[in-house]
Amino acid sequence: MGTRPPQQLVEHAAVPWLLAVALATAGPHAGHLPLWLSLLVGGALLWRAWLWFQGGQLPPRWSLALLVIGAVAGIGWQFHSLLGKDAGVAMLVVFMALKPLEMRSPRDALVIIMLGYFLLLTHYFYSQSIPTGLWLLTAMALLTATLIRLHGGAQPLAAIARYAGLLLLQALPFMLILYLLFPRVAGPLWGLPQDAYAGLSGLSNQMSPGSISNLIQSGAIAFRSQFVGELPEKSELYWRGPVFDAYDGLTWTARPRNAPLPAPVIEAIGSSHAYSSILEAHNQRWLLALDVPTRLPPDSSLAPTLEVLAREPLRVRSRFSFTSTLDYRANRSETSEALQQALTLPPKLNPRTRALADEWKSRPPEKIAEAALAMFRNQQFHYTLRPPLLGPDAMDEFLFVARRGFCEHYASAFVFLMRAAGVPARVVAGYQGGEVNPVDGYLTVRQSDAHAWAEIWLAGKGWVRVDPTAAVAPSRIEQGIVAALPAGEPLPTFVRLDAQWMRQLRNRWEAANNSWNQWVLGYNPQRQREVLARLGLTDPDWRSMSAWLAMLCGVLLLAVMVWTLPKRRAADPVLHAWKAYCMQLDRRGVRRAEWEGPIAFAQRVADARPDLAALTHEAADCYAELRYGRGGGEQLRLLQQCIHRLPPQGT
């Protein structure tokens, strides 16, 4: 009865490679994990590194089991679930950190490699940027190199890196074919967890003092637009978002609609502008069209309050095409319900503001609006991101005491005055302005361009835009937020960039990101059809794309085989000579196991066949020197001679 070979252990020198893999794949998640979990992961990896350095024994399995149970319980307590994006990623990171502490066999090491490949995918839950992609490519190269080190034994670092690079280059054509031809779907192949959209930012579905000014402090890009033809003036760029017509004394919200209202009637007076916008995900339905749109993208509608609404919340970066007119009349004939809602105010609040509005009621609506704007323009009102807190009578305190506020304060106060004076009015939130990137020609609109303005309804004219901020800080509308605020205001640092070289660097980086977003992250079914049409595949469906995918991958695989197989012998004469010698020994009754190293095998041959001991030790020494040392042509010649020096079979 044969004896079972002893369990092979992970080579001591290979452990740092595996720890580097664990750090490269799990480490970047530290920014998304709670502090206690990051400390646990870091401590586990440091502990394993210390054990490797000291040559200590691995901890008993029962202690690791307690660590796993405690970590999983902590994750459940932290995230109130073991399901979902954050909790799932946290558990994978914990497993990656603790697995090296029980790593004894090559199989355990292989589990770490496979877990590392899988863990790389989870980084795209949090960022799909170019730096993330470059880091993941680097980490993939490290994983592949570690796999080579585990199976190939100790080799020069340059040889491992060269082999890993060659494998990745061989995979590159397959990756491109899969990228181009794999049938795309409009959504993910599996349902996303409920917390997948928790980090999306942008305009809210309500507005209260501070909501816009807090958003202004973000330099994140809200959307990019590219115009067909001439770009409108900056002062005309009002990008319409949610419309608020209900006020409770503190917060503006959109009124609940018990019955569907008729579609708005828009009369275009001036010329139209065609453009396309690439919107970042914001988890709301509005599509931020230039005020006011006359042609909408598919699967969208124009609300009675003139904002463009998608069928579903925007949860992925998407491209939309619009046509808008900047000179228009909207809803010259408005429903009584809409006009009544645009006059509604909470009772008993802000008596001084109501008294001022009562003084204006005898004037025509246009003159009432002019009086309010003249008050903002001529009295000591200040435009700031740091207004004082307001009490229950917020409009009274703002108009007669504080007189310091941001766009939402001025829009709210103006609409309150108009309603109190009998003029239908509502608040509109969105973005104003934008900055053209000279590198790619796109108009970039940031969260720092968020804005709020007002609309009043005038008989014979319909809804007319009025921007109270333009009366207080006209430079905000004409030049942008930076020109309107003093130097001490908390704007994002890079929004205030003055150095020309820094602005050029930012423009180039954002243009590169825009291309990445469109051609890599935004390669959706529509874009795939466009690309395939250029390649001659008109109107492809999933069957034809799958057939082309299988055929091209098969042809490519055959080409790689034809290219690599004839070169295998010439590419590695050392391995070929050693395998030839071992094959001759196999015919003489001594078979080498796949996991068996040359020196160990030579010792076993000496025990089984003493007559072949000296020759086999010589061949093993030559192979070890060639493979792991600095052997050259002389050792290879000696190894090849050992094959011919073997005695004939049966002797």
Short mmCIF file of C-alpha atoms in Angstrom, two decimals, residues 149-592:
data_model
loop_
_atom_site.label_atom_id
_atom_site.label_comp_id
_atom_site.label_asym_id
_atom_site.label_seq_id
_atom_site.Cartn_x
_atom_site.Cartn_y
_atom_site.Cartn_z
CA ARG A 149 5.57 32.94 -8.53
CA LEU A 150 3.49 30.30 -6.74
CA HIS A 151 3.57 27.81 -9.60
CA GLY A 152 6.98 28.60 -11.05
CA GLY A 153 8.99 28.88 -7.87
CA ALA A 154 11.73 31.42 -7.18
CA GLN A 155 12.65 33.36 -10.32
CA PRO A 156 14.20 36.74 -11.09
CA LEU A 157 11.69 39.53 -10.56
CA ALA A 158 12.21 40.76 -14.12
CA ALA A 159 11.32 37.32 -15.50
CA ILE A 160 8.11 37.18 -13.46
CA ALA A 161 7.12 40.70 -14.51
CA ARG A 162 7.87 39.91 -18.15
CA TYR A 163 5.80 36.73 -18.07
CA ALA A 164 2.87 38.45 -16.33
CA GLY A 165 2.98 41.29 -18.86
CA LEU A 166 3.02 38.79 -21.72
CA LEU A 167 -0.05 37.01 -20.34
CA LEU A 168 -1.94 40.29 -19.96
CA LEU A 169 -0.98 41.34 -23.48
CA GLN A 170 -2.28 38.03 -24.81
CA ALA A 171 -5.56 38.69 -23.00
CA LEU A 172 -5.86 42.23 -24.40
CA PRO A 173 -7.33 41.25 -27.81
CA PHE A 174 -9.94 39.06 -26.11
CA MET A 175 -10.80 41.96 -23.80
CA LEU A 176 -11.30 44.34 -26.75
CA ILE A 177 -13.49 41.85 -28.64
CA LEU A 178 -15.63 41.23 -25.55
CA TYR A 179 -15.87 44.97 -24.93
CA LEU A 180 -17.04 45.70 -28.46
CA LEU A 181 -19.32 42.72 -29.11
CA PHE A 182 -20.66 41.42 -25.81
CA PRO A 183 -24.39 42.26 -25.91
CA ARG A 184 -25.14 45.23 -23.70
CA VAL A 185 -28.23 45.65 -21.57
CA ALA A 186 -29.75 48.90 -20.43
CA GLY A 187 -29.32 48.00 -16.76
CA PRO A 188 -27.12 45.71 -14.68
CA LEU A 189 -27.24 41.96 -15.22
CA TRP A 190 -28.32 41.51 -11.61
CA GLY A 191 -30.29 43.64 -9.18
CA LEU A 192 -28.26 46.23 -7.36
CA PRO A 193 -28.47 46.37 -3.56
CA GLN A 194 -30.73 48.93 -1.98
CA ASP A 195 -27.83 51.12 -0.81
CA ALA A 196 -26.15 51.24 -4.21
CA TYR A 197 -27.19 54.86 -4.83
CA ALA A 198 -26.70 56.23 -1.34
CA GLY A 199 -23.73 58.44 -2.26
CA LEU A 200 -25.26 60.29 -5.25
CA SER A 201 -25.39 64.07 -4.87
CA GLY A 202 -27.17 66.95 -6.58
CA LEU A 203 -30.32 69.03 -6.27
CA SER A 204 -32.87 67.87 -3.74
CA ASN A 205 -36.63 67.52 -4.15
CA GLN A 206 -37.09 70.33 -1.62
CA MET A 207 -35.42 73.64 -0.82
CA SER A 208 -34.82 75.31 2.50
CA PRO A 209 -32.29 77.95 3.65
CA GLY A 210 -28.81 76.48 3.18
CA SER A 211 -29.70 73.67 0.75
CA ILE A 212 -28.25 75.39 -2.34
CA SER A 213 -25.38 77.06 -0.48
CA ASN A 214 -24.26 73.69 0.88
CA LEU A 215 -24.32 72.22 -2.62
CA ILE A 216 -22.26 75.16 -3.92
CA GLN A 217 -19.29 73.98 -1.84
CA SER A 218 -18.92 70.90 -4.04
CA GLY A 219 -16.76 71.13 -7.14
CA ALA A 220 -18.16 67.89 -8.56
CA ILE A 221 -19.40 67.97 -12.14
CA ALA A 222 -23.20 67.89 -12.49
CA PHE A 223 -23.29 67.52 -16.28
CA ARG A 224 -21.51 68.41 -19.51
CA SER A 225 -23.18 69.87 -22.59
CA GLN A 226 -22.07 70.19 -26.21
CA PHE A 227 -23.91 72.61 -28.48
CA VAL A 228 -24.53 72.32 -32.20
CA GLY A 229 -23.49 75.74 -33.44
CA GLU A 230 -22.99 78.86 -31.37
CA LEU A 231 -23.01 78.71 -27.57
CA PRO A 232 -25.51 81.08 -25.88
CA GLU A 233 -24.29 83.86 -23.63
CA LYS A 234 -23.41 82.79 -20.11
CA SER A 235 -26.16 84.99 -18.64
CA GLU A 236 -28.72 83.00 -20.69
CA LEU A 237 -27.68 79.57 -19.46
CA TYR A 238 -30.43 78.61 -17.00
CA TRP A 239 -30.62 74.84 -16.60
CA ARG A 240 -34.03 73.97 -15.20
CA GLY A 241 -34.41 71.46 -12.41
CA PRO A 242 -37.21 70.98 -9.86
CA VAL A 243 -39.95 73.60 -9.50
CA PHE A 244 -41.29 74.35 -6.00
CA ASP A 245 -44.73 75.87 -5.54
CA ALA A 246 -45.68 74.80 -1.98
CA TYR A 247 -44.29 76.64 1.08
CA ASP A 248 -44.74 75.75 4.76
CA GLY A 249 -42.84 78.69 6.28
CA LEU A 250 -39.40 77.08 6.05
CA THR A 251 -39.21 74.62 3.16
CA TRP A 252 -40.26 74.82 -0.49
CA THR A 253 -41.54 71.61 -2.09
CA ALA A 254 -43.38 70.56 -5.22
CA ARG A 255 -47.12 70.44 -4.71
CA PRO A 256 -48.81 67.02 -4.70
CA ARG A 257 -50.88 66.60 -7.86
CA ASN A 258 -54.12 64.77 -7.26
CA ALA A 259 -55.06 64.83 -10.93
CA PRO A 260 -52.93 65.07 -14.06
CA LEU A 261 -52.57 68.63 -15.38
CA PRO A 262 -52.59 69.53 -19.06
CA ALA A 263 -49.25 69.61 -20.85
CA PRO A 264 -47.63 73.04 -20.98
CA VAL A 265 -47.97 75.17 -24.10
CA ILE A 266 -44.69 76.75 -25.21
CA GLU A 267 -44.52 79.41 -27.90
CA ALA A 268 -40.97 79.82 -29.20
CA ILE A 269 -40.17 83.40 -30.16
CA GLY A 270 -36.43 83.36 -30.78
CA SER A 271 -34.07 80.90 -32.39
CA SER A 272 -33.49 77.39 -31.04
CA HIS A 273 -30.32 75.72 -29.77
CA ALA A 274 -29.64 72.01 -30.25
CA TYR A 275 -27.30 70.34 -27.78
CA SER A 276 -26.57 67.08 -25.99
CA SER A 277 -25.89 66.71 -22.29
CA ILE A 278 -24.08 64.00 -20.36
CA LEU A 279 -25.69 63.98 -16.91
CA GLU A 280 -24.06 62.49 -13.87
CA ALA A 281 -26.27 60.18 -11.82
CA HIS A 282 -28.28 62.10 -9.21
CA ASN A 283 -31.07 59.61 -8.37
CA GLN A 284 -33.83 62.06 -9.36
CA ARG A 285 -36.04 62.24 -12.46
CA TRP A 286 -35.29 65.75 -13.74
CA LEU A 287 -32.95 66.01 -16.74
CA LEU A 288 -31.73 69.62 -16.34
CA ALA A 289 -32.56 70.97 -19.80
CA LEU A 290 -31.75 74.51 -20.88
CA ASP A 291 -34.74 76.69 -20.09
CA VAL A 292 -36.99 76.02 -21.91
CA PRO A 293 -36.91 72.79 -24.03
CA THR A 294 -38.92 72.32 -27.23
CA ARG A 295 -37.59 68.87 -28.23
CA LEU A 296 -37.13 66.14 -25.66
CA PRO A 297 -35.12 62.90 -25.59
CA PRO A 298 -36.96 59.54 -25.79
CA ASP A 299 -38.64 58.20 -22.62
CA SER A 300 -39.01 61.66 -21.10
CA SER A 301 -41.84 64.17 -20.69
CA LEU A 302 -42.33 67.86 -20.02
CA ALA A 303 -44.02 68.47 -16.69
CA PRO A 304 -46.72 71.15 -16.31
CA THR A 305 -44.09 73.20 -14.48
CA LEU A 306 -41.74 72.97 -17.53
CA GLU A 307 -39.05 70.66 -16.12
CA VAL A 308 -38.06 67.62 -18.19
CA LEU A 309 -38.70 64.37 -16.33
CA ALA A 310 -37.29 60.94 -17.15
CA ARG A 311 -39.37 57.82 -16.72
CA GLU A 312 -37.10 56.53 -13.94
CA PRO A 313 -34.62 58.22 -11.57
CA LEU A 314 -31.26 58.85 -13.19
CA ARG A 315 -29.00 56.27 -11.53
CA VAL A 316 -26.28 55.94 -14.14
CA ARG A 317 -24.41 58.51 -16.18
CA SER A 318 -26.51 59.10 -19.29
CA ARG A 319 -26.50 61.14 -22.49
CA PHE A 320 -29.55 63.08 -23.71
CA SER A 321 -30.22 65.30 -26.72
CA PHE A 322 -32.42 68.43 -26.49
CA THR A 323 -33.50 71.47 -28.43
CA SER A 324 -34.29 74.58 -26.38
CA THR A 325 -35.43 78.11 -27.07
CA LEU A 326 -34.29 80.94 -24.82
CA ASP A 327 -37.03 83.40 -25.84
CA TYR A 328 -40.48 81.98 -25.27
CA ARG A 329 -43.93 82.33 -23.80
CA ALA A 330 -45.06 79.46 -21.58
CA ASN A 331 -48.65 78.76 -20.57
CA ARG A 332 -50.19 82.13 -21.41
CA SER A 333 -53.44 80.40 -20.52
CA GLU A 334 -52.88 78.81 -17.12
CA THR A 335 -55.31 76.68 -15.10
CA SER A 336 -57.02 78.27 -12.13
CA GLU A 337 -55.70 75.48 -9.91
CA ALA A 338 -52.08 76.26 -10.84
CA LEU A 339 -52.57 80.00 -10.33
CA GLN A 340 -54.26 79.48 -6.97
CA GLN A 341 -51.41 77.24 -5.83
CA ALA A 342 -48.93 79.92 -6.93
CA LEU A 343 -50.62 82.37 -4.58
CA THR A 344 -50.84 80.16 -1.49
CA LEU A 345 -48.91 81.18 1.65
CA PRO A 346 -48.93 79.81 5.22
CA PRO A 347 -51.15 81.99 7.45
CA LYS A 348 -49.94 84.43 10.13
CA LEU A 349 -46.21 84.22 9.29
CA ASN A 350 -44.01 87.19 8.34
CA PRO A 351 -46.38 90.13 9.08
CA ARG A 352 -43.83 92.84 8.07
CA THR A 353 -43.29 91.22 4.68
CA ARG A 354 -47.04 90.97 4.13
CA ALA A 355 -47.48 94.63 5.09
CA LEU A 356 -44.85 95.66 2.55
CA ALA A 357 -46.55 93.58 -0.12
CA ASP A 358 -49.92 95.16 0.75
CA GLU A 359 -48.44 98.57 -0.13
CA TRP A 360 -47.69 97.28 -3.65
CA LYS A 361 -51.00 95.56 -4.41
CA SER A 362 -52.41 98.52 -6.29
CA ARG A 363 -49.60 98.45 -8.83
CA PRO A 364 -49.49 96.31 -12.01
CA PRO A 365 -47.74 92.94 -11.55
CA GLU A 366 -44.67 94.07 -13.56
CA LYS A 367 -44.27 97.12 -11.33
CA ILE A 368 -44.57 94.98 -8.20
CA ALA A 369 -41.72 92.77 -9.43
CA GLU A 370 -39.66 95.87 -10.28
CA ALA A 371 -40.24 97.28 -6.78
CA ALA A 372 -38.97 94.09 -5.14
CA LEU A 373 -35.89 93.96 -7.39
CA ALA A 374 -35.19 97.66 -6.72
CA MET A 375 -35.27 96.97 -2.99
CA PHE A 376 -32.69 94.19 -3.38
CA ARG A 377 -30.56 96.33 -5.69
CA ASN A 378 -30.59 99.63 -3.82
CA GLN A 379 -30.67 98.66 -0.15
CA GLN A 380 -27.89 97.03 1.86
CA PHE A 381 -28.39 93.42 0.87
CA HIS A 382 -25.38 91.10 0.71
CA TYR A 383 -24.72 87.93 -1.28
CA THR A 384 -23.00 85.33 0.91
CA LEU A 385 -22.72 81.62 1.61
CA ARG A 386 -22.68 82.35 5.35
CA PRO A 387 -26.03 83.91 6.23
CA PRO A 388 -27.25 84.00 9.84
CA LEU A 389 -29.80 81.50 11.03
CA LEU A 390 -33.42 82.59 10.64
CA GLY A 391 -36.30 82.09 13.03
CA PRO A 392 -40.00 81.29 12.52
CA ASP A 393 -40.64 84.55 10.62
CA ALA A 394 -37.80 83.85 8.27
CA MET A 395 -38.82 86.33 5.55
CA ASP A 396 -39.19 89.19 8.01
CA GLU A 397 -35.78 88.49 9.55
CA PHE A 398 -34.11 88.19 6.15
CA LEU A 399 -35.66 91.28 4.52
CA PHE A 400 -35.55 93.66 7.47
CA VAL A 401 -32.82 92.44 9.83
CA ALA A 402 -30.17 90.11 8.42
CA ARG A 403 -30.21 91.12 4.73
CA ARG A 404 -27.54 88.52 4.07
CA GLY A 405 -28.22 85.38 2.10
CA PHE A 406 -27.64 83.20 -0.90
CA CYS A 407 -29.72 82.61 -4.03
CA GLU A 408 -32.30 80.46 -2.25
CA HIS A 409 -32.91 83.27 0.28
CA TYR A 410 -33.50 85.88 -2.41
CA ALA A 411 -35.66 83.59 -4.56
CA SER A 412 -37.75 82.58 -1.53
CA ALA A 413 -38.21 86.16 -0.35
CA PHE A 414 -39.11 87.40 -3.83
CA VAL A 415 -41.72 84.68 -4.38
CA PHE A 416 -43.20 85.31 -0.92
CA LEU A 417 -43.48 89.05 -1.68
CA MET A 418 -45.08 88.36 -5.04
CA ARG A 419 -47.66 85.99 -3.61
CA ALA A 420 -48.44 88.32 -0.75
CA ALA A 421 -48.99 91.11 -3.31
CA GLY A 422 -51.31 88.95 -5.42
CA VAL A 423 -48.88 87.93 -8.18
CA PRO A 424 -48.67 84.16 -8.89
CA ALA A 425 -45.07 83.05 -8.38
CA ARG A 426 -42.96 79.95 -7.80
CA VAL A 427 -39.35 78.96 -7.10
CA VAL A 428 -37.20 77.16 -9.69
CA ALA A 429 -34.00 75.33 -8.77
CA GLY A 430 -31.32 74.26 -11.19
CA TYR A 431 -27.95 75.46 -12.42
CA GLN A 432 -26.84 78.72 -13.97
CA GLY A 433 -23.85 79.23 -16.25
CA GLY A 434 -21.03 76.81 -16.87
CA GLU A 435 -17.47 76.89 -18.16
CA VAL A 436 -16.33 75.78 -21.60
CA ASN A 437 -13.43 73.32 -21.56
CA PRO A 438 -11.21 74.40 -24.49
CA VAL A 439 -9.71 70.91 -24.79
CA ASP A 440 -12.88 69.07 -25.88
CA GLY A 441 -15.33 71.94 -26.35
CA TYR A 442 -17.84 70.75 -23.74
CA LEU A 443 -19.57 73.18 -21.42
CA THR A 444 -18.93 71.91 -17.89
CA VAL A 445 -21.57 72.64 -15.25
CA ARG A 446 -20.60 71.90 -11.66
CA GLN A 447 -22.48 71.55 -8.41
CA SER A 448 -20.97 74.92 -7.53
CA ASP A 449 -23.13 76.38 -10.35
CA ALA A 450 -26.34 75.38 -8.53
CA HIS A 451 -28.80 78.23 -8.45
CA ALA A 452 -32.37 79.18 -7.55
CA TRP A 453 -34.53 81.79 -9.25
CA ALA A 454 -38.19 82.77 -9.48
CA GLU A 455 -41.01 82.76 -12.01
CA ILE A 456 -44.09 84.98 -12.02
CA TRP A 457 -47.21 84.59 -14.13
CA LEU A 458 -48.25 87.65 -16.14
CA ALA A 459 -51.45 87.88 -18.13
CA GLY A 460 -50.72 87.68 -21.84
CA LYS A 461 -47.10 86.63 -21.25
CA GLY A 462 -47.38 83.46 -19.19
CA TRP A 463 -44.59 82.40 -16.86
CA VAL A 464 -41.69 84.85 -16.87
CA ARG A 465 -38.30 84.23 -15.30
CA VAL A 466 -37.13 86.72 -12.67
CA ASP A 467 -33.74 86.23 -11.01
CA PRO A 468 -33.50 88.27 -7.79
CA THR A 469 -29.84 87.30 -7.41
CA ALA A 470 -29.06 89.35 -10.54
CA ALA A 471 -30.26 92.44 -8.68
CA VAL A 472 -28.02 91.80 -5.67
CA ALA A 473 -24.95 90.26 -7.36
CA PRO A 474 -25.13 90.71 -11.16
CA SER A 475 -21.60 89.32 -11.51
CA ARG A 476 -22.98 85.91 -10.39
CA ILE A 477 -25.06 85.67 -13.57
CA GLU A 478 -22.60 87.27 -15.96
CA GLN A 479 -19.27 85.86 -14.72
CA GLY A 480 -20.01 83.01 -12.34
CA ILE A 481 -20.03 82.20 -8.64
CA VAL A 482 -16.35 83.00 -8.08
CA ALA A 483 -16.73 86.62 -9.22
CA ALA A 484 -19.77 87.19 -6.99
CA LEU A 485 -18.41 85.96 -3.65
CA PRO A 486 -15.63 87.50 -1.54
CA ALA A 487 -12.35 85.65 -1.11
CA GLY A 488 -13.19 84.22 2.31
CA GLU A 489 -16.24 82.25 1.18
CA PRO A 490 -15.91 78.41 1.36
CA LEU A 491 -15.80 77.56 -2.34
CA PRO A 492 -13.92 74.47 -3.57
CA THR A 493 -10.24 75.34 -3.95
CA PHE A 494 -9.85 74.27 -7.57
CA VAL A 495 -12.88 76.40 -8.58
CA ARG A 496 -10.83 79.47 -7.63
CA LEU A 497 -7.77 78.44 -9.66
CA ASP A 498 -5.98 81.47 -11.01
CA ALA A 499 -2.74 79.99 -12.37
CA GLN A 500 -3.06 79.36 -16.08
CA TRP A 501 -1.05 76.14 -16.00
CA MET A 502 -3.27 74.72 -13.26
CA ARG A 503 -6.40 75.54 -15.23
CA GLN A 504 -4.94 73.90 -18.33
CA LEU A 505 -4.03 70.81 -16.32
CA ARG A 506 -7.55 70.62 -14.89
CA ASN A 507 -9.11 71.08 -18.34
CA ARG A 508 -7.00 68.31 -19.85
CA TRP A 509 -7.76 65.96 -16.97
CA GLU A 510 -11.51 66.62 -17.15
CA ALA A 511 -11.47 66.18 -20.95
CA ALA A 512 -9.75 62.81 -20.49
CA ASN A 513 -12.37 61.88 -17.91
CA ASN A 514 -15.12 62.91 -20.30
CA SER A 515 -13.73 60.61 -23.02
CA TRP A 516 -13.38 57.80 -20.46
CA ASN A 517 -16.98 58.29 -19.36
CA GLN A 518 -18.35 58.28 -22.90
CA TRP A 519 -16.34 55.49 -24.51
CA VAL A 520 -15.67 53.17 -21.58
CA LEU A 521 -18.23 53.71 -18.84
CA GLY A 522 -20.90 55.01 -21.22
CA TYR A 523 -20.63 52.19 -23.76
CA ASN A 524 -24.34 51.42 -23.57
CA PRO A 525 -26.58 49.62 -26.10
CA GLN A 526 -27.06 52.79 -28.15
CA ARG A 527 -23.35 53.57 -28.31
CA GLN A 528 -22.61 49.90 -29.12
CA ARG A 529 -25.01 50.02 -32.06
CA GLU A 530 -23.33 53.19 -33.33
CA VAL A 531 -19.86 51.64 -33.17
CA LEU A 532 -20.94 48.36 -34.77
CA ALA A 533 -22.73 50.26 -37.54
CA ARG A 534 -19.45 51.95 -38.38
CA LEU A 535 -17.83 48.50 -38.56
CA GLY A 536 -20.46 47.29 -41.02
CA LEU A 537 -22.84 45.49 -38.63
CA THR A 538 -26.09 47.31 -39.31
CA ASP A 539 -28.91 46.75 -36.83
CA PRO A 540 -27.21 43.93 -34.89
CA ASP A 541 -29.15 41.88 -32.35
CA TRP A 542 -27.85 39.73 -29.53
CA ARG A 543 -27.79 36.59 -31.70
CA SER A 544 -25.60 38.09 -34.42
CA MET A 545 -23.32 39.76 -31.87
CA SER A 546 -22.95 36.47 -29.97
CA ALA A 547 -22.13 34.64 -33.20
CA TRP A 548 -19.49 37.20 -34.17
CA LEU A 549 -18.13 37.13 -30.63
CA ALA A 550 -17.72 33.34 -30.66
CA MET A 551 -16.20 33.31 -34.14
CA LEU A 552 -13.66 36.09 -33.49
CA CYS A 553 -12.64 34.64 -30.11
CA GLY A 554 -12.17 31.24 -31.75
CA VAL A 555 -10.05 32.68 -34.55
CA LEU A 556 -8.02 34.68 -32.07
CA LEU A 557 -7.49 31.65 -29.82
CA LEU A 558 -6.33 29.62 -32.80
CA ALA A 559 -3.93 32.39 -33.82
CA VAL A 560 -2.46 32.52 -30.31
CA MET A 561 -1.98 28.75 -30.31
CA VAL A 562 -0.28 28.79 -33.72
CA TRP A 563 1.97 31.58 -32.53
CA THR A 564 2.91 30.12 -29.15
CA LEU A 565 3.09 26.34 -29.55
CA PRO A 566 6.08 26.17 -31.95
CA LYS A 567 7.96 28.54 -29.72
CA ARG A 568 7.45 26.72 -26.43
CA ARG A 569 10.40 24.41 -26.87
CA ALA A 570 12.69 27.15 -28.11
CA ALA A 571 11.41 29.61 -25.58
CA ASP A 572 12.38 27.46 -22.60
CA PRO A 573 15.10 24.92 -23.49
CA VAL A 574 15.93 24.51 -19.79
CA LEU A 575 12.46 23.25 -18.89
CA HIS A 576 12.38 21.08 -22.01
CA ALA A 577 15.71 19.42 -21.13
CA TRP A 578 14.66 18.81 -17.50
CA LYS A 579 11.31 17.31 -18.52
CA ALA A 580 13.10 15.11 -21.06
CA TYR A 581 15.42 13.78 -18.35
CA CYS A 582 12.49 13.16 -15.97
CA MET A 583 10.62 11.36 -18.76
CA GLN A 584 13.56 9.00 -19.20
CA LEU A 585 13.57 8.29 -15.46
CA ASP A 586 9.82 7.63 -15.62
CA ARG A 587 10.51 4.90 -18.17
CA ARG A 588 12.98 3.44 -15.69
CA GLY A 589 10.40 3.23 -12.93
CA VAL A 590 10.84 6.54 -11.06
CA ARG A 591 8.09 9.12 -11.71
CA ARG A 592 8.38 12.75 -10.56
#
